Coordinates of N, CA and C in Angstrom, one line a residue:
M231 N -38.0 50.8 -36.4 CA -38.5 50.5 -38.5 C -39.6 51.2 -39.2
E232 N -40.1 51.5 -40.4 CA -41.1 52.4 -40.4 C -41.7 51.4 -41.8
I233 N -42.5 52.1 -41.5 CA -43.5 50.4 -42.9 C -44.8 52.3 -43.5
W234 N -44.1 52.7 -44.9 CA -44.5 52.9 -45.5 C -45.9 52.5 -46.8
K235 N -47.0 52.0 -46.0 CA -48.1 51.3 -47.8 C -48.7 52.3 -47.7
S236 N -50.3 51.6 -46.7 CA -51.6 52.6 -47.2 C -51.2 53.3 -45.7
S237 N -51.0 53.3 -45.3 CA -51.0 53.6 -43.9 C -49.3 53.2 -42.9
L238 N -49.0 54.3 -42.1 CA -47.7 54.2 -41.1 C -46.7 53.0 -40.5
T239 N -46.5 52.3 -40.8 CA -46.5 50.9 -39.3 C -45.1 51.4 -38.7
V240 N -44.9 51.4 -37.4 CA -43.9 51.7 -36.4 C -43.7 50.7 -35.7
V241 N -42.4 50.0 -35.9 CA -41.9 48.7 -34.6 C -41.1 49.3 -33.7
T242 N -41.0 49.5 -32.4 CA -40.0 49.6 -32.2 C -39.1 48.8 -31.0
L243 N -38.7 48.7 -31.0 CA -37.9 47.5 -30.4 C -37.0 48.1 -29.1
E244 N -37.3 47.4 -27.5 CA -36.7 48.3 -26.7 C -36.4 47.1 -24.9
T245 N -34.8 47.9 -24.7 CA -34.2 46.8 -24.2 C -34.3 48.1 -22.9
Y246 N -34.1 46.9 -22.0 CA -33.8 47.3 -20.2 C -32.8 46.6 -19.4
S247 N -32.2 45.9 -20.5 CA -30.7 45.6 -19.2 C -29.3 46.3 -20.1
D248 N -28.1 45.7 -19.4 CA -27.0 45.6 -20.4 C -25.9 44.9 -21.0
V249 N -26.7 43.3 -21.0 CA -26.4 42.2 -21.5 C -25.3 42.0 -22.3
W250 N -26.0 43.1 -22.8 CA -25.3 43.0 -24.9 C -24.3 43.7 -25.3
L251 N -24.3 44.5 -23.7 CA -22.7 45.5 -23.7 C -21.8 44.8 -23.9
T252 N -20.5 45.0 -24.1 CA -18.6 44.3 -23.5 C -18.8 45.0 -21.9
M253 N -19.2 46.6 -21.2 CA -19.2 46.8 -19.8 C -20.5 47.0 -19.3
D254 N -21.1 46.6 -18.1 CA -22.1 47.0 -17.7 C -22.4 48.5 -17.0
T255 N -22.9 48.8 -17.2 CA -22.8 50.4 -17.4 C -23.1 50.5 -15.5
R256 N -21.8 50.1 -14.4 CA -20.6 50.4 -13.6 C -18.8 49.6 -14.3
E257 N -19.5 50.1 -15.8 CA -18.2 50.1 -16.8 C -17.3 48.7 -16.2
R258 N -17.3 48.2 -15.5 CA -16.9 47.2 -16.5 C -16.9 46.6 -16.8
E259 N -15.8 45.0 -17.1 CA -15.6 44.3 -18.4 C -16.7 43.1 -18.3
Q260 N -17.3 42.9 -18.9 CA -17.8 41.5 -19.0 C -18.6 41.1 -20.3
L261 N -17.1 40.3 -21.1 CA -17.1 40.4 -22.9 C -17.3 38.7 -22.6
E262 N -18.1 37.8 -21.0 CA -18.5 36.8 -21.7 C -19.5 37.0 -22.1
V263 N -21.0 37.6 -20.8 CA -21.9 38.0 -20.8 C -22.2 38.4 -22.6
H264 N -21.3 39.9 -22.5 CA -21.5 39.5 -23.7 C -21.2 39.0 -25.1
A265 N -21.2 37.8 -24.8 CA -20.0 36.4 -26.2 C -21.5 35.9 -25.8
V266 N -21.7 35.2 -24.5 CA -23.8 34.8 -24.9 C -24.3 35.7 -25.5
N267 N -24.7 37.1 -25.2 CA -25.8 37.8 -25.2 C -26.1 38.4 -27.3
E268 N -25.1 38.9 -27.1 CA -24.9 40.1 -27.8 C -25.5 39.3 -29.2
P269 N -25.1 37.4 -29.9 CA -25.6 37.2 -30.5 C -27.0 37.1 -30.7
R270 N -27.4 36.5 -30.2 CA -29.0 36.8 -30.1 C -29.8 37.6 -30.4
L271 N -29.1 39.0 -29.4 CA -29.9 39.9 -29.8 C -29.5 41.0 -31.2
R272 N -28.7 40.0 -31.5 CA -28.1 41.0 -33.3 C -29.1 39.6 -34.2
A273 N -29.1 38.0 -33.5 CA -29.9 37.3 -34.5 C -31.8 38.1 -34.2
A274 N -32.1 38.8 -33.5 CA -33.8 39.0 -32.7 C -33.9 39.7 -33.9
L275 N -32.9 41.3 -34.0 CA -33.0 42.6 -34.9 C -33.2 41.5 -36.5
D276 N -32.1 41.1 -37.0 CA -32.4 40.0 -38.6 C -33.4 39.6 -38.3
D277 N -34.2 39.4 -37.7 CA -35.4 38.3 -37.4 C -36.8 39.2 -37.5
I278 N -36.4 40.9 -37.1 CA -37.3 41.1 -37.3 C -37.5 42.3 -38.4
T279 N -36.4 42.1 -39.3 CA -35.4 43.4 -40.1 C -36.1 42.5 -41.2
S280 N -35.9 41.2 -41.7 CA -36.8 40.3 -42.6 C -38.1 40.3 -42.0
L281 N -38.9 39.5 -41.1 CA -40.7 39.7 -41.1 C -41.2 41.2 -42.2
M282 N -40.2 42.0 -40.9 CA -40.8 43.0 -41.9 C -40.2 44.5 -42.9
G283 N -39.6 43.8 -43.6 CA -39.3 43.5 -45.1 C -38.5 45.1 -45.0
V284 N -37.7 45.8 -44.0 CA -36.8 46.8 -43.7 C -36.0 46.8 -42.7
P285 N -34.6 47.5 -43.5 CA -33.6 47.2 -42.2 C -34.1 48.3 -40.7
S286 N -33.7 47.7 -39.6 CA -33.6 48.8 -38.5 C -32.9 50.0 -38.0
E287 N -33.6 51.1 -37.9 CA -32.4 52.3 -37.3 C -32.6 52.5 -36.6
P288 N -31.7 52.7 -35.8 CA -30.8 52.7 -34.9 C -30.8 54.5 -33.6
G289 N -31.8 53.9 -32.5 CA -32.0 55.0 -32.2 C -30.8 55.9 -31.7
D290 N -31.4 56.8 -31.5 CA -30.1 58.2 -30.8 C -29.4 57.6 -28.9
P291 N -27.8 58.0 -29.5 CA -27.2 57.3 -28.0 C -27.9 57.8 -26.8
N292 N -28.2 56.9 -25.6 CA -28.6 57.4 -24.8 C -26.7 58.1 -24.3
R293 N -28.0 58.1 -21.7 CA -27.0 57.7 -21.3 C -26.3 56.3 -21.1
H294 N -26.9 55.7 -21.4 CA -26.4 54.2 -20.7 C -25.8 53.6 -22.4
A295 N -26.0 53.4 -23.6 CA -25.2 53.5 -24.4 C -25.5 53.3 -25.8
T296 N -25.0 53.0 -27.0 CA -25.2 53.9 -28.4 C -25.6 52.3 -29.6
P297 N -27.0 52.2 -29.7 CA -27.2 52.2 -31.5 C -27.0 51.6 -32.5
T298 N -26.2 50.3 -32.1 CA -26.8 50.4 -34.1 C -27.3 49.2 -34.2
S299 N -26.9 49.3 -36.1 CA -28.1 48.6 -37.0 C -27.9 46.8 -36.0
Q300 N -27.1 47.1 -35.6 CA -26.7 45.3 -35.7 C -26.5 44.4 -33.7
G301 N -26.9 46.4 -33.1 CA -27.1 45.9 -31.6 C -26.8 47.3 -30.5
F302 N -25.7 47.2 -30.9 CA -25.0 48.5 -29.2 C -23.6 48.2 -30.0
A303 N -22.7 49.9 -29.8 CA -21.2 50.4 -29.5 C -20.9 49.8 -28.6
D304 N -19.3 49.8 -29.1 CA -17.7 48.6 -27.8 C -18.8 49.7 -26.9
P305 N -18.2 50.3 -25.8 CA -18.1 51.1 -25.0 C -16.6 51.0 -24.7
R306 N -16.3 49.5 -24.4 CA -15.1 50.5 -24.5 C -14.2 51.6 -26.0
V307 N -14.9 51.4 -26.4 CA -13.2 52.1 -27.8 C -14.3 53.7 -27.8
E308 N -15.6 54.2 -27.0 CA -15.9 55.7 -27.3 C -16.1 55.8 -26.3
G309 N -17.2 54.2 -25.5 CA -17.5 55.3 -23.1 C -18.1 55.6 -23.5
F310 N -18.2 55.8 -22.5 CA -19.8 56.5 -21.8 C -20.6 57.5 -21.3
A311 N -21.7 57.8 -21.8 CA -22.2 59.4 -22.1 C -22.0 59.7 -21.0
V312 N -22.6 59.2 -19.6 CA -22.4 59.7 -18.3 C -22.1 58.7 -17.2
A313 N -20.2 58.3 -16.6 CA -20.1 58.1 -15.5 C -20.4 57.0 -15.1
D314 N -20.6 56.0 -14.4 CA -21.4 55.1 -13.6 C -22.7 55.1 -13.9
S315 N -23.5 55.2 -14.7 CA -25.2 55.2 -15.2 C -25.5 55.3 -14.4
W316 N -25.2 53.8 -14.0 CA -26.3 52.9 -13.1 C -26.8 53.5 -11.4
G317 N -25.9 53.3 -11.7 CA -25.4 54.7 -9.8 C -26.1 55.4 -9.5
T318 N -25.9 57.2 -11.3 CA -26.6 57.8 -11.3 C -28.0 57.8 -11.2
Y319 N -28.0 56.9 -12.3 CA -29.8 57.5 -12.3 C -30.6 56.1 -12.0
E320 N -30.0 54.5 -11.8 CA -30.9 53.0 -11.5 C -30.3 53.4 -9.8
G321 N -30.4 53.4 -9.6 CA -30.3 52.8 -8.2 C -31.5 54.0 -7.8
P322 N -31.2 56.2 -7.6 CA -32.6 57.2 -7.8 C -34.3 56.8 -8.2
A323 N -33.7 55.6 -9.0 CA -35.2 55.6 -9.4 C -35.9 54.5 -9.1
R324 N -35.1 53.1 -9.0 CA -36.0 52.1 -7.8 C -36.4 52.6 -6.6
S325 N -35.2 53.5 -5.9 CA -35.7 54.0 -4.7 C -37.4 54.9 -5.2
R326 N -37.2 55.8 -5.9 CA -38.3 56.6 -6.2 C -39.7 55.6 -6.0
R327 N -39.4 54.5 -6.9 CA -40.3 53.9 -7.4 C -41.1 52.7 -6.1
L328 N -39.6 53.1 -4.8 CA -40.3 51.8 -3.0 C -41.1 52.4 -3.1
R329 N -40.5 53.7 -3.0 CA -41.3 54.1 -2.1 C -42.8 55.2 -2.3
Q330 N -42.9 54.7 -3.8 CA -44.0 55.2 -4.2 C -44.8 54.1 -4.4
L331 N -44.6 53.2 -3.1 CA -45.7 52.0 -3.1 C -45.9 52.8 -1.0
L332 N -45.5 53.2 -0.5 CA -45.5 53.7 1.1 C -46.4 54.6 1.5
P333 N -46.4 54.7 2.4 CA -47.4 55.6 2.7 C -45.9 56.6 3.6
P334 N -46.5 57.6 3.8 CA -45.3 59.0 3.5 C -45.0 59.6 5.3
T335 N -44.0 58.9 5.8 CA -44.1 59.4 7.5 C -42.4 59.6 7.9
D336 N -42.8 60.2 8.8 CA -41.5 60.9 9.7 C -40.1 60.0 10.4
G337 N -40.8 59.1 10.4 CA -40.6 58.0 11.2 C -39.7 56.7 11.0
E338 N -38.9 56.5 10.8 CA -38.1 55.9 9.9 C -36.4 55.4 9.8
Y339 N -36.0 54.6 10.1 CA -34.7 54.8 9.2 C -33.8 55.8 8.4
E340 N -32.7 56.3 8.3 CA -32.5 56.8 7.2 C -31.8 55.8 5.9
E341 N -32.4 55.5 4.9 CA -32.0 55.1 3.8 C -30.8 54.8 3.2
I342 N -29.7 55.0 3.9 CA -27.9 55.6 2.9 C -27.4 55.4 4.0
T343 N -26.4 55.0 3.4 CA -25.3 54.7 4.8 C -23.7 54.6 4.4
D344 N -22.7 55.6 4.8 CA -21.6 54.8 4.3 C -20.8 54.0 5.3
Q345 N -21.4 53.5 6.0 CA -21.2 52.0 6.2 C -21.4 51.1 6.1
P346 N -20.6 49.6 6.8 CA -20.7 48.3 6.6 C -22.5 48.6 6.4
V347 N -23.0 47.0 5.1 CA -24.5 46.7 6.0 C -24.3 44.9 6.2
C348 N -25.5 45.2 6.8 CA -25.6 43.8 7.1 C -27.0 43.0 6.6
Y349 N -27.1 41.8 5.8 CA -28.6 41.5 5.6 C -28.5 40.1 5.1
F350 N -30.2 40.6 4.7 CA -30.5 38.6 5.3 C -31.4 38.9 3.6
T351 N -31.3 37.6 2.6 CA -31.4 37.6 1.5 C -33.1 37.7 2.0
I352 N -33.8 37.9 1.0 CA -35.4 37.7 1.1 C -36.6 36.3 -0.3
R353 N -36.1 35.6 -0.4 CA -37.3 34.9 -1.6 C -38.2 34.7 -0.9
R354 N -39.2 34.1 -2.3 CA -40.6 33.7 -2.9 C -40.3 32.2 -3.3
G355 N -40.2 31.9 -2.6 CA -40.6 30.0 -3.9 C -38.3 30.3 -4.3
D356 N -38.7 29.3 -5.6 CA -37.9 30.2 -6.7 C -36.8 31.2 -7.0
Q357 N -37.4 32.2 -6.6 CA -37.3 33.7 -6.7 C -36.1 34.0 -5.5
V358 N -35.5 35.0 -5.4 CA -34.8 35.8 -5.0 C -35.2 37.2 -5.2
L359 N -36.0 37.7 -4.0 CA -37.3 39.1 -4.3 C -36.2 40.7 -4.1
G360 N -35.3 40.1 -3.2 CA -34.4 41.5 -2.7 C -33.1 41.4 -1.0
Y361 N -32.7 41.9 -0.5 CA -32.3 41.8 -0.1 C -33.0 43.7 1.7
V362 N -33.3 43.0 2.6 CA -33.7 43.5 3.5 C -32.8 43.8 4.9
W363 N -31.1 45.3 5.1 CA -30.5 45.8 5.9 C -30.7 46.4 6.1
A364 N -29.8 46.8 7.0 CA -29.3 47.5 8.2 C -27.5 47.8 8.4
S365 N -27.1 49.0 9.0 CA -26.1 49.2 8.6 C -25.3 49.4 10.0
V366 N -23.4 48.6 9.8 CA -23.6 48.1 10.9 C -22.9 50.1 11.8
G367 N -21.7 50.8 11.0 CA -22.0 51.9 12.1 C -22.7 53.1 12.6
D368 N -24.0 53.5 12.2 CA -25.2 54.1 12.2 C -26.7 53.6 11.7
N369 N -27.5 53.4 11.8 CA -28.6 54.0 12.1 C -29.8 53.6 10.8
A370 N -29.0 53.0 9.8 CA -29.2 53.5 8.5 C -30.3 51.6 8.2
A371 N -31.2 51.7 7.2 CA -31.8 50.7 7.7 C -32.5 50.7 6.2
G372 N -33.3 49.8 5.0 CA -34.2 49.6 3.6 C -34.0 48.1 3.1
F373 N -34.4 48.1 1.8 CA -35.1 47.1 1.3 C -34.1 47.2 -0.2
E374 N -33.4 47.0 -0.5 CA -32.2 46.4 -1.9 C -33.8 45.4 -2.1
P375 N -34.6 46.0 -3.2 CA -35.7 45.0 -4.5 C -34.3 44.4 -5.7
R376 N -34.0 43.3 -5.9 CA -33.8 42.2 -7.4 C -34.4 42.6 -7.9
T377 N -33.5 43.6 -9.5 CA -33.8 43.9 -10.6 C -34.3 42.6 -11.1
A378 N -34.0 40.8 -11.1 CA -34.6 39.9 -12.3 C -35.9 40.2 -12.0
A379 N -36.0 40.5 -10.4 CA -37.8 40.0 -9.5 C -38.5 40.7 -10.5
G380 N -38.2 42.1 -10.8 CA -39.5 42.4 -10.7 C -40.4 43.5 -10.3
G381 N -41.3 43.4 -11.1 CA -42.7 43.7 -9.7 C -42.6 43.1 -8.0
A382 N -42.8 42.4 -8.2 CA -43.3 41.4 -7.5 C -41.5 42.4 -6.7
A383 N -39.7 41.8 -6.4 CA -39.3 42.8 -5.5 C -39.6 43.9 -4.9
F384 N -40.5 44.5 -5.7 CA -40.3 46.0 -4.8 C -42.3 45.7 -4.3
D385 N -43.2 45.0 -4.6 CA -44.0 45.2 -3.9 C -43.6 44.1 -2.5
A386 N -42.5 43.5 -3.1 CA -42.2 43.1 -1.4 C -42.1 43.8 -0.4
G387 N -40.3 44.5 -1.5 CA -39.8 45.4 -1.0 C -40.8 46.1 0.4
A388 N -41.8 46.8 -0.3 CA -42.3 47.8 0.0 C -43.0 47.6 1.8
E389 N -43.8 46.2 1.5 CA -43.9 45.1 3.3 C -42.8 45.9 3.6
W390 N -42.1 44.8 3.9 CA -40.7 45.3 4.4 C -39.9 46.1 4.7
V391 N -40.0 47.3 3.9 CA -39.9 48.3 4.7 C -41.1 49.1 6.1
L392 N -42.2 48.7 5.8 CA -43.0 48.9 6.9 C -43.3 48.0 8.1
R393 N -42.7 46.7 7.7 CA -42.1 46.4 8.6 C -41.1 46.7 9.4
L394 N -40.5 47.7 8.7 CA -39.1 48.4 9.8 C -38.9 49.4 10.7
R395 N -40.3 50.4 9.9 CA -40.9 51.4 10.0 C -41.7 50.6 11.7
E396 N -42.3 49.9 12.1 CA -42.4 49.3 12.8 C -41.6 48.5 13.8
A397 N -40.6 48.6 13.7 CA -39.5 48.9 14.3 C -38.3 49.6 15.0
Y398 N -39.2 50.4 13.8 CA -38.4 51.9 14.5 C -39.3 52.8 15.3
E399 N -40.5 52.3 15.0 CA -41.9 52.4 16.9 C -41.0 52.4 17.7
K400 N -40.6 50.7 17.4 CA -40.5 50.2 18.8 C -39.3 51.1 19.8
G401 N -38.9 51.4 18.2 CA -37.7 51.8 19.7 C -35.8 51.9 19.3
L402 N -35.7 50.1 18.1 CA -35.4 49.4 18.4 C -33.9 50.1 16.7
T403 N -32.6 49.9 17.6 CA -32.5 50.2 17.1 C -31.6 50.0 15.0
A404 N -31.6 49.8 13.7 CA -31.3 49.5 12.9 C -30.9 48.0 13.2
R405 N -29.5 47.5 13.3 CA -29.5 46.4 13.8 C -29.6 45.3 14.7
D406 N -30.8 45.7 15.6 CA -31.8 45.0 16.6 C -33.0 45.3 15.5
A407 N -33.0 45.5 14.5 CA -34.6 45.7 13.8 C -34.5 44.6 12.9
L408 N -33.0 44.5 12.8 CA -32.3 43.3 11.6 C -33.3 42.2 12.1
N409 N -32.5 41.7 13.4 CA -32.8 40.8 14.5 C -34.3 40.2 14.6
W410 N -34.6 41.1 14.8 CA -36.5 41.8 15.2 C -37.2 40.6 14.3
L411 N -36.7 41.3 12.4 CA -37.5 40.8 11.5 C -37.5 39.3 11.0
A412 N -36.5 38.9 11.5 CA -35.3 37.2 11.8 C -37.0 36.2 12.9
R413 N -36.5 37.0 13.2 CA -37.9 36.3 14.6 C -39.5 36.1 14.4
V414 N -39.8 37.3 13.6 CA -41.3 37.4 13.4 C -42.2 37.3 11.9
P415 N -43.1 36.0 12.6 CA -43.6 35.9 11.6 C -44.0 36.2 9.9
M416 N -43.7 36.2 9.0 CA -44.1 36.8 8.4 C -45.7 36.2 7.3
P417 N -46.5 36.9 6.7 CA -47.0 37.0 6.0 C -46.3 35.4 4.7
R418 N -46.9 35.1 3.7 CA -46.5 34.2 2.4 C -45.7 35.6 1.6
E419 N -46.5 36.1 1.2 CA -45.7 36.4 -0.4 C -45.0 38.0 -0.2
M420 N -44.2 37.3 1.5 CA -42.8 39.0 1.0 C -42.2 38.2 1.4
G421 N -42.5 36.3 1.3 CA -41.1 36.2 0.9 C -40.7 36.0 2.0
S422 N -39.8 34.7 2.3 CA -38.5 34.7 4.1 C -37.1 35.3 4.0
I423 N -37.1 34.5 5.1 CA -35.8 35.2 5.0 C -34.3 33.7 4.8
V424 N -33.9 33.4 4.1 CA -32.5 33.0 3.8 C -31.9 31.8 5.1
E425 N -31.2 33.4 5.2 CA -30.0 33.1 6.1 C -30.7 32.6 7.5
D426 N -29.7 32.1 7.9 CA -29.9 32.1 9.8 C -29.5 32.5 10.9
A427 N -28.0 33.6 10.1 CA -27.6 34.4 10.1 C -27.6 35.9 9.3
P428 N -27.5 36.8 9.5 CA -27.0 38.7 8.4 C -25.7 37.6 8.2
Q429 N -26.4 37.8 6.6 CA -25.0 38.4 6.1 C -23.9 39.4 6.2
R430 N -23.0 39.6 5.4 CA -21.6 41.5 5.7 C -21.8 41.5 4.2
A431 N -21.9 43.2 4.1 CA -21.5 43.2 2.6 C -20.4 45.0 3.0
A432 N -19.8 45.1 1.9 CA -18.4 46.1 2.8 C -19.0 47.5 3.0
S433 N -19.8 47.7 1.6 CA -21.0 49.3 2.1 C -22.4 49.0 1.3
L434 N -22.9 49.7 1.0 CA -24.7 49.7 0.4 C -24.7 49.2 -0.6
D435 N -23.3 50.0 -1.1 CA -22.9 50.5 -2.8 C -22.8 48.9 -3.3
V436 N -22.5 48.5 -2.5 CA -21.8 46.6 -3.1 C -23.6 45.5 -2.9
L437 N -24.0 45.9 -2.0 CA -25.3 45.0 -1.5 C -26.2 46.1 -3.4
E438 N -26.9 47.1 -3.4 CA -26.7 47.4 -4.8 C -26.1 46.1 -6.1
D439 N -24.4 47.3 -5.8 CA -24.7 46.1 -7.3 C -25.2 45.1 -7.6
L440 N -25.2 44.2 -5.8 CA -25.5 43.0 -6.3 C -27.1 42.7 -6.0
S441 N -28.2 43.3 -6.0 CA -29.7 43.5 -5.9 C -29.8 44.2 -7.9
G442 N -28.8 44.2 -8.3 CA -29.2 44.9 -9.9 C -28.3 43.2 -10.9
R443 N -27.9 42.8 -10.3 CA -27.8 42.0 -10.9 C -28.5 40.7 -11.4
Y444 N -28.4 39.8 -12.6 CA -29.6 39.0 -13.5 C -29.0 37.6 -13.0

């Protein structure tokens, strides 16, 4: 919204979550999530309009959603501009952000896999930071930061990836590296492994989906 008096005042409201939509950014219906959260967004927009004294102007549609004066258009009607926008954009963006915290190296496990994965949940205090994983059928391993944990997930994730690099230098397979991590004491700021034994996910995509949930 814009206010013209003696000068121009611009107030911009941005959101980085799909909880306001009837479908998540992987194109799955989430009507209960929408029913809880959409009224909150609508009320916030009404309050801002009342406070500023001018109506809001929806931003341009993007690959994730189409803004309206009361929230967002229903993607079940118009569809998304990009299929699986989370997998297409968010996954690679998270990987780049994590990599920016790490020194370059040629010695590490593969980052992606088409095989099932085993993983440990990493928690610090009451907050789950993410998931350290290793593939079952090949030699891939990594860390999936949990979206809801914000920057703390990436900071901790970088440390877990460095430990995986240590395991790689020792000549351990990815699966053995995961078990090695469970036995090695870690600094408190990295968080700690929750489970006594590795959990299993049908694919890395399933684990990425879990890490992206709020």
